[in-house]
PDB file of C-alpha atoms and ligand atoms in Angstrom:
ATOM      1  CA  MET A   1     215.928  86.362-179.416  1.00 64.00           C
ATOM      2  CA  ASN A   2     212.240  85.942-180.002  1.00 91.00           C
ATOM      3  CA  HIS A   3     210.597  85.359-176.644  1.00 96.00           C
ATOM      4  CA  LEU A   4     209.459  88.549-175.040  1.00 97.00           C
ATOM      5  CA  ILE A   5     206.990  90.076-172.634  1.00 98.00           C
ATOM      6  CA  LEU A   6     205.374  93.481-173.070  1.00 98.00           C
ATOM      7  CA  LEU A   7     204.485  94.764-169.617  1.00 98.00           C
ATOM      8  CA  GLY A   8     202.503  97.878-168.894  1.00 97.00           C
ATOM      9  CA  ALA A   9     199.363  99.387-167.430  1.00 97.00           C
ATOM     10  CA  PRO A  10     196.009  99.067-169.191  1.00 97.00           C
ATOM     11  CA  GLY A  11     196.166 101.304-172.273  1.00 96.00           C
ATOM     12  CA  ALA A  12     199.976 101.501-172.252  1.00 97.00           C
ATOM     13  CA  GLY A  13     200.031 100.235-175.865  1.00 96.00           C
ATOM     14  CA  LYS A  14     200.921  96.545-175.387  1.00 98.00           C
ATOM     15  CA  GLY A  15     198.420  95.306-177.957  1.00 96.00           C
ATOM     16  CA  THR A  16     199.282  98.035-180.459  1.00 95.00           C
ATOM     17  CA  GLN A  17     202.991  97.213-180.341  1.00 97.00           C
ATOM     18  CA  ALA A  18     202.530  93.434-180.161  1.00 97.00           C
ATOM     19  CA  ARG A  19     200.471  93.490-183.366  1.00 95.00           C
ATOM     20  CA  LYS A  20     203.157  95.576-185.101  1.00 95.00           C
ATOM     21  CA  LEU A  21     205.868  93.136-184.033  1.00 96.00           C
ATOM     22  CA  GLN A  22     203.786  90.211-185.189  1.00 95.00           C
ATOM     23  CA  ASP A  23     203.332  91.787-188.642  1.00 93.00           C
ATOM     24  CA  GLU A  24     206.950  92.854-188.987  1.00 94.00           C
ATOM     25  CA  ARG A  25     208.805  89.911-187.453  1.00 93.00           C
ATOM     26  CA  GLY A  26     206.519  86.917-187.785  1.00 91.00           C
ATOM     27  CA  ILE A  27     206.531  86.208-184.066  1.00 95.00           C
ATOM     28  CA  VAL A  28     203.089  85.576-182.704  1.00 97.00           C
ATOM     29  CA  GLN A  29     201.174  87.869-180.323  1.00 97.00           C
ATOM     30  CA  LEU A  30     199.781  85.992-177.330  1.00 98.00           C
ATOM     31  CA  SER A  31     197.252  88.326-175.714  1.00 98.00           C
ATOM     32  CA  THR A  32     195.551  86.724-172.733  1.00 98.00           C
ATOM     33  CA  GLY A  33     192.930  89.500-172.847  1.00 97.00           C
ATOM     34  CA  ASP A  34     192.084  88.603-176.475  1.00 95.00           C
ATOM     35  CA  MET A  35     191.990  84.887-175.580  1.00 97.00           C
ATOM     36  CA  LEU A  36     189.584  85.570-172.722  1.00 97.00           C
ATOM     37  CA  ARG A  37     187.371  87.794-174.887  1.00 95.00           C
ATOM     38  CA  ALA A  38     187.221  84.987-177.470  1.00 95.00           C
ATOM     39  CA  ALA A  39     186.261  82.560-174.689  1.00 97.00           C
ATOM     40  CA  VAL A  40     183.487  84.906-173.511  1.00 96.00           C
ATOM     41  CA  LYS A  41     182.181  85.229-177.077  1.00 94.00           C
ATOM     42  CA  SER A  42     182.175  81.474-177.635  1.00 97.00           C
ATOM     43  CA  GLY A  43     180.313  80.889-174.370  1.00 96.00           C
ATOM     44  CA  SER A  44     182.860  78.302-173.125  1.00 96.00           C
ATOM     45  CA  GLU A  45     183.141  77.349-169.440  1.00 95.00           C
ATOM     46  CA  ILE A  46     186.194  79.596-169.043  1.00 95.00           C
ATOM     47  CA  GLY A  47     184.360  82.430-170.788  1.00 96.00           C
ATOM     48  CA  LYS A  48     181.430  82.079-168.401  1.00 95.00           C
ATOM     49  CA  LYS A  49     183.743  82.225-165.383  1.00 94.00           C
ATOM     50  CA  ALA A  50     185.772  85.157-166.748  1.00 97.00           C
ATOM     51  CA  LYS A  51     183.075  87.537-167.992  1.00 96.00           C
ATOM     52  CA  ALA A  52     181.954  89.128-164.732  1.00 96.00           C
ATOM     53  CA  ILE A  53     185.539  89.386-163.474  1.00 97.00           C
ATOM     54  CA  MET A  54     186.695  91.135-166.653  1.00 97.00           C
ATOM     55  CA  ASP A  55     183.705  93.471-166.701  1.00 96.00           C
ATOM     56  CA  ALA A  56     184.591  94.485-163.142  1.00 96.00           C
ATOM     57  CA  GLY A  57     188.240  95.110-164.114  1.00 97.00           C
ATOM     58  CA  LYS A  58     189.618  92.448-161.767  1.00 98.00           C
ATOM     59  CA  LEU A  59     192.090  89.678-162.565  1.00 98.00           C
ATOM     60  CA  VAL A  60     190.974  86.208-163.627  1.00 98.00           C
ATOM     61  CA  SER A  61     192.425  83.435-161.422  1.00 97.00           C
ATOM     62  CA  ASP A  62     196.042  82.393-161.883  1.00 98.00           C
ATOM     63  CA  ASP A  63     195.227  78.726-162.480  1.00 97.00           C
ATOM     64  CA  ILE A  64     192.986  79.529-165.459  1.00 97.00           C
ATOM     65  CA  MET A  65     195.517  81.935-166.973  1.00 98.00           C
ATOM     66  CA  ILE A  66     198.531  79.681-166.471  1.00 98.00           C
ATOM     67  CA  ALA A  67     196.764  76.694-168.044  1.00 97.00           C
ATOM     68  CA  MET A  68     195.670  78.867-170.970  1.00 97.00           C
ATOM     69  CA  ILE A  69     199.206  80.083-171.728  1.00 97.00           C
ATOM     70  CA  GLU A  70     200.831  76.719-171.129  1.00 96.00           C
ATOM     71  CA  GLU A  71     198.580  75.193-173.769  1.00 96.00           C
ATOM     72  CA  ARG A  72     199.089  78.110-176.179  1.00 97.00           C
ATOM     73  CA  VAL A  73     202.904  78.314-176.177  1.00 96.00           C
ATOM     74  CA  GLN A  74     203.096  74.711-177.363  1.00 95.00           C
ATOM     75  CA  GLN A  75     201.157  75.386-180.588  1.00 96.00           C
ATOM     76  CA  PRO A  76     203.180  75.172-183.830  1.00 95.00           C
ATOM     77  CA  ASP A  77     202.814  78.896-184.650  1.00 95.00           C
ATOM     78  CA  CYS A  78     204.876  79.717-181.534  1.00 95.00           C
ATOM     79  CA  LYS A  79     207.967  77.951-182.907  1.00 93.00           C
ATOM     80  CA  LYS A  80     209.415  81.187-184.313  1.00 92.00           C
ATOM     81  CA  GLY A  81     208.823  83.008-181.062  1.00 95.00           C
ATOM     82  CA  PHE A  82     206.097  84.892-179.208  1.00 97.00           C
ATOM     83  CA  ILE A  83     205.222  88.190-177.627  1.00 98.00           C
ATOM     84  CA  LEU A  84     203.332  87.867-174.369  1.00 98.00           C
ATOM     85  CA  ASP A  85     200.805  90.710-174.095  1.00 98.00           C
ATOM     86  CA  GLY A  86     198.977  90.814-170.770  1.00 98.00           C
ATOM     87  CA  PHE A  87     200.737  87.836-169.180  1.00 98.00           C
ATOM     88  CA  PRO A  88     202.240  87.424-166.613  1.00 98.00           C
ATOM     89  CA  ARG A  89     200.260  89.752-164.394  1.00 98.00           C
ATOM     90  CA  THR A  90     200.999  88.311-160.934  1.00 98.00           C
ATOM     91  CA  ALA A  91     204.032  86.855-159.166  1.00 97.00           C
ATOM     92  CA  ALA A  92     202.495  83.371-159.397  1.00 98.00           C
ATOM     93  CA  GLN A  93     202.072  83.753-163.170  1.00 98.00           C
ATOM     94  CA  ALA A  94     205.675  84.962-163.577  1.00 98.00           C
ATOM     95  CA  GLU A  95     207.001  81.951-161.663  1.00 97.00           C
ATOM     96  CA  ALA A  96     204.785  79.510-163.550  1.00 98.00           C
ATOM     97  CA  LEU A  97     205.954  81.009-166.846  1.00 98.00           C
ATOM     98  CA  ASP A  98     209.592  80.428-165.931  1.00 97.00           C
ATOM     99  CA  ALA A  99     208.837  76.828-165.015  1.00 97.00           C
ATOM    100  CA  MET A 100     206.917  76.095-168.232  1.00 96.00           C
ATOM    101  CA  LEU A 101     209.586  77.711-170.433  1.00 96.00           C
ATOM    102  CA  ALA A 102     212.322  75.747-168.683  1.00 96.00           C
ATOM    103  CA  LYS A 103     210.368  72.546-169.348  1.00 95.00           C
ATOM    104  CA  LEU A 104     210.178  73.457-173.046  1.00 93.00           C
ATOM    105  CA  GLY A 105     213.879  74.378-173.175  1.00 94.00           C
ATOM    106  CA  LEU A 106     213.079  78.059-173.839  1.00 94.00           C
ATOM    107  CA  ALA A 107     214.179  81.252-172.140  1.00 94.00           C
ATOM    108  CA  LEU A 108     212.854  84.795-172.039  1.00 96.00           C
ATOM    109  CA  ASP A 109     214.986  87.217-174.016  1.00 95.00           C
ATOM    110  CA  HIS A 110     213.457  90.537-172.991  1.00 97.00           C
ATOM    111  CA  VAL A 111     210.832  91.953-170.704  1.00 98.00           C
ATOM    112  CA  ILE A 112     209.887  95.364-172.036  1.00 98.00           C
ATOM    113  CA  GLU A 113     208.147  97.747-169.681  1.00 98.00           C
ATOM    114  CA  MET A 114     206.052 100.421-171.385  1.00 98.00           C
ATOM    115  CA  THR A 115     205.921 103.448-169.101  1.00 97.00           C
ATOM    116  CA  VAL A 116     203.041 105.944-169.349  1.00 96.00           C
ATOM    117  CA  ASP A 117     201.471 108.670-167.217  1.00 94.00           C
ATOM    118  CA  GLU A 118     198.349 107.339-165.569  1.00 90.00           C
ATOM    119  CA  LYS A 119     196.368 110.436-166.456  1.00 88.00           C
ATOM    120  CA  ILE A 120     196.394 109.707-170.184  1.00 93.00           C
ATOM    121  CA  LEU A 121     195.412 106.071-169.844  1.00 94.00           C
ATOM    122  CA  THR A 122     191.696 106.697-169.363  1.00 93.00           C
ATOM    123  CA  GLU A 123     191.653 108.868-172.492  1.00 94.00           C
ATOM    124  CA  ARG A 124     193.409 106.158-174.486  1.00 95.00           C
ATOM    125  CA  ILE A 125     191.126 103.402-173.266  1.00 95.00           C
ATOM    126  CA  VAL A 126     187.820 105.212-173.539  1.00 94.00           C
ATOM    127  CA  GLY A 127     188.635 106.246-177.155  1.00 95.00           C
ATOM    128  CA  ARG A 128     189.752 102.800-178.275  1.00 96.00           C
ATOM    129  CA  TYR A 129     187.890 100.604-180.796  1.00 97.00           C
ATOM    130  CA  THR A 130     188.770  97.689-183.050  1.00 96.00           C
ATOM    131  CA  CYS A 131     187.700  96.281-186.379  1.00 97.00           C
ATOM    132  CA  ALA A 132     185.018  93.657-185.732  1.00 95.00           C
ATOM    133  CA  LYS A 133     186.322  91.545-188.604  1.00 96.00           C
ATOM    134  CA  CYS A 134     190.134  91.533-188.389  1.00 93.00           C
ATOM    135  CA  GLY A 135     190.789  93.022-184.936  1.00 91.00           C
ATOM    136  CA  ALA A 136     192.911  95.979-186.123  1.00 93.00           C
ATOM    137  CA  GLY A 137     193.099  98.597-183.348  1.00 93.00           C
ATOM    138  CA  TYR A 138     192.061 102.256-183.617  1.00 96.00           C
ATOM    139  CA  HIS A 139     191.478 105.314-181.458  1.00 96.00           C
ATOM    140  CA  ASP A 140     188.959 108.168-181.824  1.00 96.00           C
ATOM    141  CA  ALA A 141     191.763 110.750-181.627  1.00 94.00           C
ATOM    142  CA  PHE A 142     195.181 109.028-181.732  1.00 93.00           C
ATOM    143  CA  GLN A 143     194.841 106.353-184.419  1.00 94.00           C
ATOM    144  CA  LYS A 144     192.057 107.013-186.912  1.00 96.00           C
ATOM    145  CA  PRO A 145     191.534 104.870-190.000  1.00 97.00           C
ATOM    146  CA  LYS A 146     192.749 106.535-193.227  1.00 97.00           C
ATOM    147  CA  VAL A 147     189.172 106.639-194.550  1.00 97.00           C
ATOM    148  CA  ALA A 148     186.649 107.419-191.798  1.00 96.00           C
ATOM    149  CA  GLY A 149     184.548 104.374-190.907  1.00 97.00           C
ATOM    150  CA  VAL A 150     186.567 101.902-193.015  1.00 98.00           C
ATOM    151  CA  CYS A 151     189.200  99.510-191.622  1.00 98.00           C
ATOM    152  CA  ASP A 152     192.658 100.186-193.172  1.00 97.00           C
ATOM    153  CA  VAL A 153     193.537  96.509-193.063  1.00 96.00           C
ATOM    154  CA  CYS A 154     190.472  94.618-194.320  1.00 97.00           C
ATOM    155  CA  GLY A 155     188.014  97.275-195.532  1.00 97.00           C
ATOM    156  CA  SER A 156     185.286  96.267-193.071  1.00 98.00           C
ATOM    157  CA  ARG A 157     182.861  98.952-191.843  1.00 98.00           C
ATOM    158  CA  GLU A 158     182.044  97.229-188.567  1.00 98.00           C
ATOM    159  CA  PHE A 159     183.850  98.140-185.359  1.00 98.00           C
ATOM    160  CA  THR A 160     183.506  97.109-181.718  1.00 96.00           C
ATOM    161  CA  ARG A 161     184.337  98.562-178.316  1.00 96.00           C
ATOM    162  CA  ARG A 162     185.301  96.492-175.267  1.00 94.00           C
ATOM    163  CA  ALA A 163     182.809  96.060-172.418  1.00 92.00           C
ATOM    164  CA  ASP A 164     185.516  96.995-169.884  1.00 95.00           C
ATOM    165  CA  ASP A 165     186.584 100.189-171.660  1.00 95.00           C
ATOM    166  CA  ASN A 166     184.839 102.722-169.453  1.00 93.00           C
ATOM    167  CA  ALA A 167     186.244 105.224-166.954  1.00 91.00           C
ATOM    168  CA  GLU A 168     184.950 103.372-163.906  1.00 92.00           C
ATOM    169  CA  THR A 169     186.385  99.950-164.802  1.00 95.00           C
ATOM    170  CA  VAL A 170     189.679 101.549-165.813  1.00 95.00           C
ATOM    171  CA  ARG A 171     190.168 102.644-162.190  1.00 95.00           C
ATOM    172  CA  THR A 172     189.872  99.050-160.962  1.00 97.00           C
ATOM    173  CA  ARG A 173     192.154  97.796-163.769  1.00 97.00           C
ATOM    174  CA  LEU A 174     194.784 100.376-162.867  1.00 96.00           C
ATOM    175  CA  ASP A 175     194.531  99.402-159.242  1.00 97.00           C
ATOM    176  CA  ALA A 176     195.060  95.735-160.158  1.00 97.00           C
ATOM    177  CA  TYR A 177     198.084  96.743-162.236  1.00 97.00           C
ATOM    178  CA  ARG A 178     199.635  98.731-159.364  1.00 97.00           C
ATOM    179  CA  LYS A 179     198.972  96.115-156.673  1.00 98.00           C
ATOM    180  CA  GLN A 180     199.439  92.827-158.531  1.00 98.00           C
ATOM    181  CA  THR A 181     201.483  93.415-161.687  1.00 98.00           C
ATOM    182  CA  GLN A 182     203.962  96.199-160.930  1.00 97.00           C
ATOM    183  CA  PRO A 183     205.469  94.188-158.054  1.00 97.00           C
ATOM    184  CA  ILE A 184     206.789  91.622-160.566  1.00 97.00           C
ATOM    185  CA  LEU A 185     209.059  94.183-162.268  1.00 97.00           C
ATOM    186  CA  PRO A 186     211.909  93.722-159.735  1.00 97.00           C
ATOM    187  CA  TYR A 187     211.788  89.958-160.397  1.00 96.00           C
ATOM    188  CA  TYR A 188     212.793  90.608-164.008  1.00 97.00           C
ATOM    189  CA  ARG A 189     215.160  93.466-163.123  1.00 97.00           C
ATOM    190  CA  THR A 190     217.131  91.068-160.921  1.00 96.00           C
ATOM    191  CA  LYS A 191     217.410  88.651-163.827  1.00 95.00           C
ATOM    192  CA  GLY A 192     218.876  91.497-165.937  1.00 95.00           C
ATOM    193  CA  ILE A 193     216.310  91.202-168.752  1.00 97.00           C
ATOM    194  CA  LEU A 194     214.080  94.196-167.949  1.00 98.00           C
ATOM    195  CA  LYS A 195     214.164  97.171-170.362  1.00 98.00           C
ATOM    196  CA  SER A 196     211.938 100.233-170.419  1.00 98.00           C
ATOM    197  CA  VAL A 197     210.500 102.233-173.298  1.00 98.00           C
ATOM    198  CA  ASP A 198     208.690 105.563-173.216  1.00 98.00           C
ATOM    199  CA  GLY A 199     205.093 104.600-173.943  1.00 97.00           C
ATOM    200  CA  MET A 200     204.083 108.274-174.105  1.00 96.00           C
ATOM    201  CA  ALA A 201     205.847 108.719-177.447  1.00 97.00           C
ATOM    202  CA  GLU A 202     204.085 108.432-180.822  1.00 95.00           C
ATOM    203  CA  ILE A 203     203.125 104.866-181.787  1.00 95.00           C
ATOM    204  CA  ASP A 204     205.853 104.570-184.458  1.00 97.00           C
ATOM    205  CA  ASP A 205     208.455 106.004-182.140  1.00 98.00           C
ATOM    206  CA  VAL A 206     207.594 103.444-179.434  1.00 98.00           C
ATOM    207  CA  ALA A 207     207.976 100.756-182.111  1.00 98.00           C
ATOM    208  CA  ARG A 208     211.452 102.087-182.946  1.00 98.00           C
ATOM    209  CA  GLN A 209     212.463 102.012-179.269  1.00 98.00           C
ATOM    210  CA  ILE A 210     211.341  98.380-179.038  1.00 98.00           C
ATOM    211  CA  SER A 211     213.145  97.445-182.264  1.00 97.00           C
ATOM    212  CA  ALA A 212     216.332  98.999-180.926  1.00 97.00           C
ATOM    213  CA  ILE A 213     216.136  96.662-177.937  1.00 96.00           C
ATOM    214  CA  LEU A 214     215.463  93.598-180.065  1.00 94.00           C
ATOM    215  CA  ASP A 215     218.147  94.185-182.717  1.00 90.00           C
TER     216      ASP A 215
HETATM  217  P1  AP5 B 301     193.804  93.029-171.410  1.00 63.38           P
HETATM  218  O1  AP5 B 301     193.052  92.815-172.659  1.00 63.38           O
HETATM  219  O2  AP5 B 301     195.195  92.567-171.333  1.00 63.38           O
HETATM  220  O3  AP5 B 301     193.715  94.583-171.062  1.00 63.38           O
HETATM  221  P2  AP5 B 301     194.731  95.601-170.315  1.00 63.38           P
HETATM  222  O4  AP5 B 301     195.926  95.066-169.674  1.00 63.38           O
HETATM  223  O5  AP5 B 301     193.828  96.387-169.458  1.00 63.38           O
HETATM  224  O6  AP5 B 301     195.377  96.352-171.455  1.00 63.38           O
HETATM  225  P3  AP5 B 301     194.691  97.005-172.661  1.00 63.38           P
HETATM  226  O7  AP5 B 301     194.411  95.972-173.696  1.00 63.38           O
HETATM  227  O8  AP5 B 301     193.530  97.844-172.186  1.00 63.38           O
HETATM  228  O9  AP5 B 301     195.816  98.019-173.126  1.00 63.38           O
HETATM  229  P4  AP5 B 301     197.014  97.861-174.128  1.00 63.38           P
HETATM  230  O10 AP5 B 301     198.270  98.093-173.365  1.00 63.38           O
HETATM  231  O11 AP5 B 301     196.915  96.631-174.962  1.00 63.38           O
HETATM  232  O12 AP5 B 301     196.757  99.156-175.025  1.00 63.38           O
HETATM  233  P5  AP5 B 301     196.402  99.312-176.569  1.00 63.38           P
HETATM  234  O13 AP5 B 301     197.577  98.961-177.404  1.00 63.38           O
HETATM  235  O14 AP5 B 301     195.093  98.704-176.899  1.00 63.38           O
HETATM  236  O15 AP5 B 301     193.006  92.384-170.211  1.00 63.38           O
HETATM  237  C1  AP5 B 301     191.625  92.583-170.059  1.00 63.38           C
HETATM  238  C2  AP5 B 301     191.118  91.842-168.843  1.00 63.38           C
HETATM  239  O16 AP5 B 301     191.325  90.426-169.025  1.00 63.38           O
HETATM  240  C3  AP5 B 301     191.827  92.145-167.509  1.00 63.38           C
HETATM  241  O17 AP5 B 301     191.276  93.278-166.876  1.00 63.38           O
HETATM  242  C4  AP5 B 301     191.592  90.842-166.733  1.00 63.38           C
HETATM  243  O18 AP5 B 301     190.288  90.799-166.231  1.00 63.38           O
HETATM  244  C5  AP5 B 301     191.719  89.792-167.814  1.00 63.38           C
HETATM  245  N1  AP5 B 301     193.111  89.272-167.977  1.00 63.38           N
HETATM  246  C6  AP5 B 301     193.876  89.351-169.110  1.00 63.38           C
HETATM  247  N2  AP5 B 301     195.078  88.773-168.915  1.00 63.38           N
HETATM  248  C7  AP5 B 301     195.074  88.301-167.628  1.00 63.38           C
HETATM  249  C8  AP5 B 301     196.046  87.631-166.837  1.00 63.38           C
HETATM  250  N3  AP5 B 301     197.238  87.311-167.313  1.00 63.38           N
HETATM  251  N4  AP5 B 301     195.705  87.349-165.554  1.00 63.38           N
HETATM  252  C9  AP5 B 301     194.497  87.658-165.052  1.00 63.38           C
HETATM  253  N5  AP5 B 301     193.527  88.298-165.752  1.00 63.38           N
HETATM  254  C10 AP5 B 301     193.821  88.622-167.027  1.00 63.38           C
HETATM  255  O19 AP5 B 301     196.257 100.926-176.648  1.00 63.38           O
HETATM  256  C11 AP5 B 301     195.156 101.592-176.043  1.00 63.38           C
HETATM  257  C12 AP5 B 301     194.658 102.724-176.973  1.00 63.38           C
HETATM  258  O20 AP5 B 301     195.642 103.737-177.067  1.00 63.38           O
HETATM  259  C13 AP5 B 301     194.394 102.266-178.412  1.00 63.38           C
HETATM  260  O21 AP5 B 301     193.225 102.904-178.882  1.00 63.38           O
HETATM  261  C14 AP5 B 301     195.618 102.726-179.197  1.00 63.38           C
HETATM  262  O22 AP5 B 301     195.256 103.097-180.517  1.00 63.38           O
HETATM  263  C15 AP5 B 301     196.098 103.930-178.405  1.00 63.38           C
HETATM  264  N6  AP5 B 301     197.561 104.016-178.351  1.00 63.38           N
HETATM  265  C16 AP5 B 301     198.449 103.004-178.198  1.00 63.38           C
HETATM  266  N7  AP5 B 301     199.722 103.463-178.166  1.00 63.38           N
HETATM  267  C17 AP5 B 301     199.631 104.809-178.292  1.00 63.38           C
HETATM  268  C18 AP5 B 301     200.615 105.864-178.324  1.00 63.38           C
HETATM  269  N8  AP5 B 301     201.935 105.598-178.226  1.00 63.38           N
HETATM  270  N9  AP5 B 301     200.162 107.138-178.464  1.00 63.38           N
HETATM  271  C19 AP5 B 301     198.821 107.406-178.567  1.00 63.38           C
HETATM  272  N10 AP5 B 301     197.860 106.460-178.543  1.00 63.38           N
HETATM  273  C20 AP5 B 301     198.253 105.175-178.407  1.00 63.38           C
HETATM  274 MG1   MG B 302     195.550  95.040-175.079  1.00 63.38          MG
END
């Protein structure tokens, strides 16, 4: 029961919960956003194509994203299972995912929708930052490190903020979510694998809701 999708608007808490699941259950987080940001940083061809699109808050093309995930799910660390965070985001990606899993003899166990009020998303996103060294996630108000300015996980004092985490880009990202990603929910509902959790709850409470679905 270890192949799942976390689906939700930008800032819904997909990354936060995927990292928790990875730490607690040993199933790997596959964040297409993180993969693209790594590609941008490395200056690869994909990174060059993706940067302007991501900075504008629009979706990178399906063919790039599908190829990226298809390659990733076949890596050895995915053997115990994976949590898809940020993929699929379009109907074409959802269909391609089904086809690639079928080819690998795998099936999706759960698609977990994280529901949140749109009005809090901007606040969550604009206050977000991560450890530059280990990638642990924080928030100016909702998830502060135990010692101010020091990462809880690795002790680093360097943090970064995402280029697309500003109020203006969030509007475009939300629009993409409503128009391109939300329409895939019925696809999973029909298959009987869609569950919802209340993403407005405290971080640990959301984690408990997800665990209840998985166990
Ligand atoms: P991506 O990186 O996936 O960004 P996103 O979907 O916009 O989602 P976020 O990462 O912003 O939110 P999250 O749900 O992970 O929230 P988090 O846990 O950090 O994609 C970025 C871009 O890449 C896209 O715009 C697109 O251009 C491209 N892309 C990626 N995948 C693609 C694909 N498949 N196809 C095409 N293009 C693609 O939480 C947010 C903040 O809130 C944090 O600070 C956290 O501490 C806090 N928080 C979390 N949970 C709670 C809670 N319960 N209570 C209070 N605070 C909370
Ligand atoms: Mg994320």
